[in-house]
mmCIF file of C-alpha atoms in Angstrom:
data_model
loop_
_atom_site.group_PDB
_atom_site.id
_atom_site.type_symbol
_atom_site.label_atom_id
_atom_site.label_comp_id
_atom_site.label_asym_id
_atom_site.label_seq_id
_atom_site.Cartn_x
_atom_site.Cartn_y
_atom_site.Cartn_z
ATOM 1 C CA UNK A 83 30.349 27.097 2.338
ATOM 2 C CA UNK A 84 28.524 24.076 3.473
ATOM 3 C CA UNK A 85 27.673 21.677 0.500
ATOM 4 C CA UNK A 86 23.786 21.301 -0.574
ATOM 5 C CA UNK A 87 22.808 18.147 -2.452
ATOM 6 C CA UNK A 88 21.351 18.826 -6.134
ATOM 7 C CA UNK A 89 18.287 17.526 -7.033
ATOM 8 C CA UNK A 90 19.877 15.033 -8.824
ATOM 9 C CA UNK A 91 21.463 13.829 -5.556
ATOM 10 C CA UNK A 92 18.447 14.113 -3.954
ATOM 11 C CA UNK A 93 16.353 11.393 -6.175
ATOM 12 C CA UNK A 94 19.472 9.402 -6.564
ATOM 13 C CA UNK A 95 18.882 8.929 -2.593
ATOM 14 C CA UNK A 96 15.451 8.784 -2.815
ATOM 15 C CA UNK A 97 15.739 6.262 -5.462
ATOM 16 C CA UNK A 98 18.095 3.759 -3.561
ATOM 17 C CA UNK A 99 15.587 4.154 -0.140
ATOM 18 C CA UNK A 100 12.914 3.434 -2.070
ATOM 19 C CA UNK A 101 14.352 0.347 -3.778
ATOM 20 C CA UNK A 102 15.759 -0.766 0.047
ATOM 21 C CA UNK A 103 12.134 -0.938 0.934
ATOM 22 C CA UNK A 104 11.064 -2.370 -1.865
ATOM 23 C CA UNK A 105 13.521 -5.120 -1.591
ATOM 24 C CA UNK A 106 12.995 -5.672 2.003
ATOM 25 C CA UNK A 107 8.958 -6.020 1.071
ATOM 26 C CA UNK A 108 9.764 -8.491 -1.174
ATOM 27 C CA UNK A 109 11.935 -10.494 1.085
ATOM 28 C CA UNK A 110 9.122 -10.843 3.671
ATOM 29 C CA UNK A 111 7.159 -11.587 0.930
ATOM 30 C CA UNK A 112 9.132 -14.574 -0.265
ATOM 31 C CA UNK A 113 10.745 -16.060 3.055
ATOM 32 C CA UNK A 114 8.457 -14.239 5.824
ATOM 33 C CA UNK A 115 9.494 -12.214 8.761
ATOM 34 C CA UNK A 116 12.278 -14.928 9.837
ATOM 35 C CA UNK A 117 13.667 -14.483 6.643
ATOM 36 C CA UNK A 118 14.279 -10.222 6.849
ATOM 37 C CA UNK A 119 17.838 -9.715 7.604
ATOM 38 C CA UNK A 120 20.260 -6.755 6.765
ATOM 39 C CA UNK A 121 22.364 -9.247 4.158
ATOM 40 C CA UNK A 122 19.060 -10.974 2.642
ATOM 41 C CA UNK A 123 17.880 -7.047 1.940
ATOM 42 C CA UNK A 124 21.146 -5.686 0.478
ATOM 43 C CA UNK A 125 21.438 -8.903 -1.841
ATOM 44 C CA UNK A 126 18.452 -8.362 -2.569
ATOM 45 C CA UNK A 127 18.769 -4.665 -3.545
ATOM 46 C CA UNK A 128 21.726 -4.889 -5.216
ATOM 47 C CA UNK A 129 24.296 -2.648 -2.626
ATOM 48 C CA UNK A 130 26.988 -3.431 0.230
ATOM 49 C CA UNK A 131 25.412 -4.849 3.118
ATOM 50 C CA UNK A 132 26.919 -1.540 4.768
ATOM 51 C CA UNK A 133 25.471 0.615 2.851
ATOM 52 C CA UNK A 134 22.135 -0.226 4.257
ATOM 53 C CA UNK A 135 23.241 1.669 7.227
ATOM 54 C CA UNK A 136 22.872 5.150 5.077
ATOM 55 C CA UNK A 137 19.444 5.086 4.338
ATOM 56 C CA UNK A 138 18.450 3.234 7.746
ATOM 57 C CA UNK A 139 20.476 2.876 10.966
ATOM 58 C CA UNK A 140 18.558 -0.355 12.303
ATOM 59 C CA UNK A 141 16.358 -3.040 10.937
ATOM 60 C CA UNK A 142 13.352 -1.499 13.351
ATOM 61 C CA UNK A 143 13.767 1.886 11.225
ATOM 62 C CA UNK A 144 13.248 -0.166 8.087
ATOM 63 C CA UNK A 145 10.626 -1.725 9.088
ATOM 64 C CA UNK A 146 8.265 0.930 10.453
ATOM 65 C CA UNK A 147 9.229 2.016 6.971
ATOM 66 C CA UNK A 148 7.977 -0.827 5.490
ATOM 67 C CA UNK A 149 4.658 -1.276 7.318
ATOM 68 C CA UNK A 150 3.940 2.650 7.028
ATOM 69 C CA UNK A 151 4.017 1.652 2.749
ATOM 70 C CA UNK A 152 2.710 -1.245 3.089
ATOM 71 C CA UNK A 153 -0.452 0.689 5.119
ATOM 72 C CA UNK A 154 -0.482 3.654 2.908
ATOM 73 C CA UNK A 155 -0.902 1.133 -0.205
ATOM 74 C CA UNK A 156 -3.742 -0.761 1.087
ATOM 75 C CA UNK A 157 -5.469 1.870 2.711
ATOM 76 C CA UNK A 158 -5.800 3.863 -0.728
ATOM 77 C CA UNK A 159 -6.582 0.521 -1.983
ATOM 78 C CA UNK A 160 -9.630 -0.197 0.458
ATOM 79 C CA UNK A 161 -10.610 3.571 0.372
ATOM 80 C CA UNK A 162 -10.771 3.542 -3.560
ATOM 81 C CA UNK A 163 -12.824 0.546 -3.688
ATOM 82 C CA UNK A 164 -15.543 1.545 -0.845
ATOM 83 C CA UNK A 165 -15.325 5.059 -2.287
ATOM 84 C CA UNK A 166 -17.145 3.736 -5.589
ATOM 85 C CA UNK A 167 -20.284 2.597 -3.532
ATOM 86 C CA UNK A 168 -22.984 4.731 -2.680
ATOM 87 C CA UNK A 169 -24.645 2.775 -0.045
ATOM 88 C CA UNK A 170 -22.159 3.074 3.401
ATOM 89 C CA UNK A 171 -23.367 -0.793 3.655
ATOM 90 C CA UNK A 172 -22.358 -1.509 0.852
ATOM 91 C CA UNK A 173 -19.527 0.102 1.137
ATOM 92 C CA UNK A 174 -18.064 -1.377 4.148
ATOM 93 C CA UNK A 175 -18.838 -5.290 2.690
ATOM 94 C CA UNK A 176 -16.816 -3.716 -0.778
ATOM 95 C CA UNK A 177 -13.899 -2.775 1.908
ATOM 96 C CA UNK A 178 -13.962 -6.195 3.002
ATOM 97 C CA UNK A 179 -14.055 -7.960 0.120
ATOM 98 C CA UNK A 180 -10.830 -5.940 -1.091
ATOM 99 C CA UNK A 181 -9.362 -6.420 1.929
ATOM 100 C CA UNK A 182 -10.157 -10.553 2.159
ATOM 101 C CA UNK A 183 -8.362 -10.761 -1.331
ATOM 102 C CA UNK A 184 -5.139 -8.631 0.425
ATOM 103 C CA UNK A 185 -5.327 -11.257 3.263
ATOM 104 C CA UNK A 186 -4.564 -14.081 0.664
ATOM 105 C CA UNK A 187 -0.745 -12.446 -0.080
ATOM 106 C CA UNK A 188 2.540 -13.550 1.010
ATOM 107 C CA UNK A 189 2.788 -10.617 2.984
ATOM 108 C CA UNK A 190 -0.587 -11.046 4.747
ATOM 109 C CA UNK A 191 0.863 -12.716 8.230
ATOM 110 C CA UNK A 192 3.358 -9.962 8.412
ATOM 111 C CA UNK A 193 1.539 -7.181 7.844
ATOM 112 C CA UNK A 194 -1.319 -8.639 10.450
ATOM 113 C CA UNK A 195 1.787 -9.396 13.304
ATOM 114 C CA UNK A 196 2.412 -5.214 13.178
ATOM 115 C CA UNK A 197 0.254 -3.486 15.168
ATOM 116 C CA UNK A 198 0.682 -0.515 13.498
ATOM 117 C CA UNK A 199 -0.398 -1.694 10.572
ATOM 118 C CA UNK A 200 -3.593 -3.338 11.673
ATOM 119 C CA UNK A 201 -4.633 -0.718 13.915
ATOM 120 C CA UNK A 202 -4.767 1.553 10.199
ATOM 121 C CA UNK A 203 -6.592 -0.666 8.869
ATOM 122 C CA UNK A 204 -9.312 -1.331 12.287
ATOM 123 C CA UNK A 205 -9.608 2.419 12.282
ATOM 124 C CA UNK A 206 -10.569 2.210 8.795
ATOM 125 C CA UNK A 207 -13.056 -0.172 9.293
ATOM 126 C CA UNK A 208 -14.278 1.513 12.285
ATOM 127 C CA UNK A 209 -14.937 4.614 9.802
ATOM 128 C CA UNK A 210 -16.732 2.499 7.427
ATOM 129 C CA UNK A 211 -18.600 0.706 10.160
ATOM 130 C CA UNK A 212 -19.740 4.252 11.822
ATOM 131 C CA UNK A 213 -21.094 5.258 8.993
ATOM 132 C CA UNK A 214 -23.431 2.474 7.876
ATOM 133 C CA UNK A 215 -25.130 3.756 10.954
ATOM 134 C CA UNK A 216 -25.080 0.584 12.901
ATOM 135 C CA UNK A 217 -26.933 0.866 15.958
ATOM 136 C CA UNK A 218 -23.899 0.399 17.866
ATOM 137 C CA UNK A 219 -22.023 2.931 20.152
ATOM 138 C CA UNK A 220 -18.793 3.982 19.787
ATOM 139 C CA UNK A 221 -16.932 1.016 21.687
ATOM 140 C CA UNK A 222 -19.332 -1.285 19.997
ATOM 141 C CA UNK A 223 -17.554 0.067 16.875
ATOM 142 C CA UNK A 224 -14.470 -0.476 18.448
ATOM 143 C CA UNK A 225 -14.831 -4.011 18.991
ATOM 144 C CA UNK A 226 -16.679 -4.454 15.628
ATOM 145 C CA UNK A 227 -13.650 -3.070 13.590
ATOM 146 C CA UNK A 228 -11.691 -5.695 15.483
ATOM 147 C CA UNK A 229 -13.687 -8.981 14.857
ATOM 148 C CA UNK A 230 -13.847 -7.810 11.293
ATOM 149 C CA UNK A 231 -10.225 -7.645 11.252
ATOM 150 C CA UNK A 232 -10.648 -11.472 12.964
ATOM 151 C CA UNK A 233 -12.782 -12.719 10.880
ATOM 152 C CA UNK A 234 -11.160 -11.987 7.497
ATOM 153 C CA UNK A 235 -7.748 -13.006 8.430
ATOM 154 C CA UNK A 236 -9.388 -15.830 10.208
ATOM 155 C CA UNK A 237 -11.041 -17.399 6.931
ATOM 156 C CA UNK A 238 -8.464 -16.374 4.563
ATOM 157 C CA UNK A 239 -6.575 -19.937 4.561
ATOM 158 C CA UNK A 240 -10.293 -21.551 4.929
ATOM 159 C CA UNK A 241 -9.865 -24.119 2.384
ATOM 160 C CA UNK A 242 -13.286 -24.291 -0.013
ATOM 161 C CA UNK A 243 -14.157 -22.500 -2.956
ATOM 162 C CA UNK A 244 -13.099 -18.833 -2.824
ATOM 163 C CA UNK A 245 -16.234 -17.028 -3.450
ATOM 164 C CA UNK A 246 -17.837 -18.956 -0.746
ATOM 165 C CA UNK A 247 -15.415 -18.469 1.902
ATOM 166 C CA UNK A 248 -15.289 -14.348 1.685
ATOM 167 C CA UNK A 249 -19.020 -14.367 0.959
ATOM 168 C CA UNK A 250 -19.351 -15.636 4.524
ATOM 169 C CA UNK A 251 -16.916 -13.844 6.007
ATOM 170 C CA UNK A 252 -18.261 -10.796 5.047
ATOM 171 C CA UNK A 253 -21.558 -12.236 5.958
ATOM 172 C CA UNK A 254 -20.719 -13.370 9.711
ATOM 173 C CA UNK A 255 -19.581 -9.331 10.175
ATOM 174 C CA UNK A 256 -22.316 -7.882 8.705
ATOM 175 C CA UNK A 257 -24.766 -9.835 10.591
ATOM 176 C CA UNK A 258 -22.283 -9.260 14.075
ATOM 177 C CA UNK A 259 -22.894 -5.541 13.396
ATOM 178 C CA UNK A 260 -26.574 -5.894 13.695
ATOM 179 C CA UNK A 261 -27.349 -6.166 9.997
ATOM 180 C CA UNK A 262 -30.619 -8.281 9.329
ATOM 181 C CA UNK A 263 -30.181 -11.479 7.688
ATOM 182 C CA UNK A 264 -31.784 -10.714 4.434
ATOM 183 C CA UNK A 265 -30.182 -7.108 4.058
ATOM 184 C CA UNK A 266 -26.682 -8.895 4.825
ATOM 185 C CA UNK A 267 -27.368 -11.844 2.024
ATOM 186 C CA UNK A 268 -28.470 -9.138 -0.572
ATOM 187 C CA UNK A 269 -25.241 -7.035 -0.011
ATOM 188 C CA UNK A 270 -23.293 -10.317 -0.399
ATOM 189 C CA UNK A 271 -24.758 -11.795 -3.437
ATOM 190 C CA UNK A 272 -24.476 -8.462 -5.328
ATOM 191 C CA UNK A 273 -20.673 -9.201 -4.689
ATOM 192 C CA UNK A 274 -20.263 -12.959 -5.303
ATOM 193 C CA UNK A 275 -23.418 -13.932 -6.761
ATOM 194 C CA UNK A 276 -26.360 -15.512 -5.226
ATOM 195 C CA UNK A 277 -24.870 -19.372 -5.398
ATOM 196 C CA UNK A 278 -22.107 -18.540 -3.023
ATOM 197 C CA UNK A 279 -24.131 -17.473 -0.258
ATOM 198 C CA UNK A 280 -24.091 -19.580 2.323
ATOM 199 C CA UNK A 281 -27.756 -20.837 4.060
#
């Protein structure tokens, strides 16, 4: 009789993948990309470097891992935030906004180096941007999601008061998508407040 694992066993595995990821997010997090090696995530996790090899059979198998969580978490998180506007303009700027403040993490440069990763998140913005009903077509939107992506990992290490530096950010996209001036600097002080938009 072949042997089936409980459901104890079960989340005891679960449990010790989920801490591997966990632990290898946290190592990017604190030494970067260079830094992510089998022995830093084991140490880091608590188990024989060997043991890694149970849960994931190469570092590439960890890290899709990682960047699919990583993605899931900040999609919800973007999705969540827009989802609370009613305006889709207004909506798309509160997607950015989140999304600016996610750029400012440890884990930013890494998670904007995947490709899987930031395609989620272009094809999130190309929803967002689609619906605002920017009188773009469909590659337009393409392109769009992609500067947006540009410009808020662009101006995330601006130096300059914070408020300032996403309100134009969000401001240069808005107006790239076709957005009038005025409409644009409304949407943005509603965010930050009138004194951080820029002239």
């Amino acid at each position: 009789m072949a042997y089936r694992k409980t459901e104890k066993v079960l989340a005891q595995i679960e449990a010790r993948r989920n801490s591997i990821i966990a632990s290898a997010i946290d190592v990017i997090a604190k030494a970067g990309m260079e830094g992510l090696t089998t022995d830093a995530v084991a140490a880091r996790a608590g188990i024989a470097n060997g043991l890694m090899y149970k849960y994931f059979p190469d570092k590439s198998e960890l890290l899709a891992t990682v960047f699919a969580k990583l993605l899931a978490r900040d999609l919800e998180t973007v999705r969540a935030a827009a989802s609370d506007e009613k305006d889709p303009l207004q909506a798309f700027a509160t997607a950015m906004a989140v999304f600016y403040e996610m750029c400012q993490s440890p884990l930013s440069s890494a998670c904007g180096a995947n490709p899987v990763y930031r395609k989620g998140i272009e094809n999130e913005f190309y929803r967002l941007i689609y619906a605002t009903g920017a009188d773009l077509d469909k590659t337009d939107v393409k392109y769009a999601a992609k500067a947006t992506m540009g410009a808020l990992y662009g101006l995330a290490g601006a130096h300059g008061h914070h408020g300032k530096v996403a309100s134009m950010a969000i401001l240069f996209v808005l107006r790239g998508i076709g957005v009038s001036n005025a409409t644009a600097r409304k949407v943005v002080a509603r965010m930050y407040g009138a004194a951080t938009v820029p002239a």
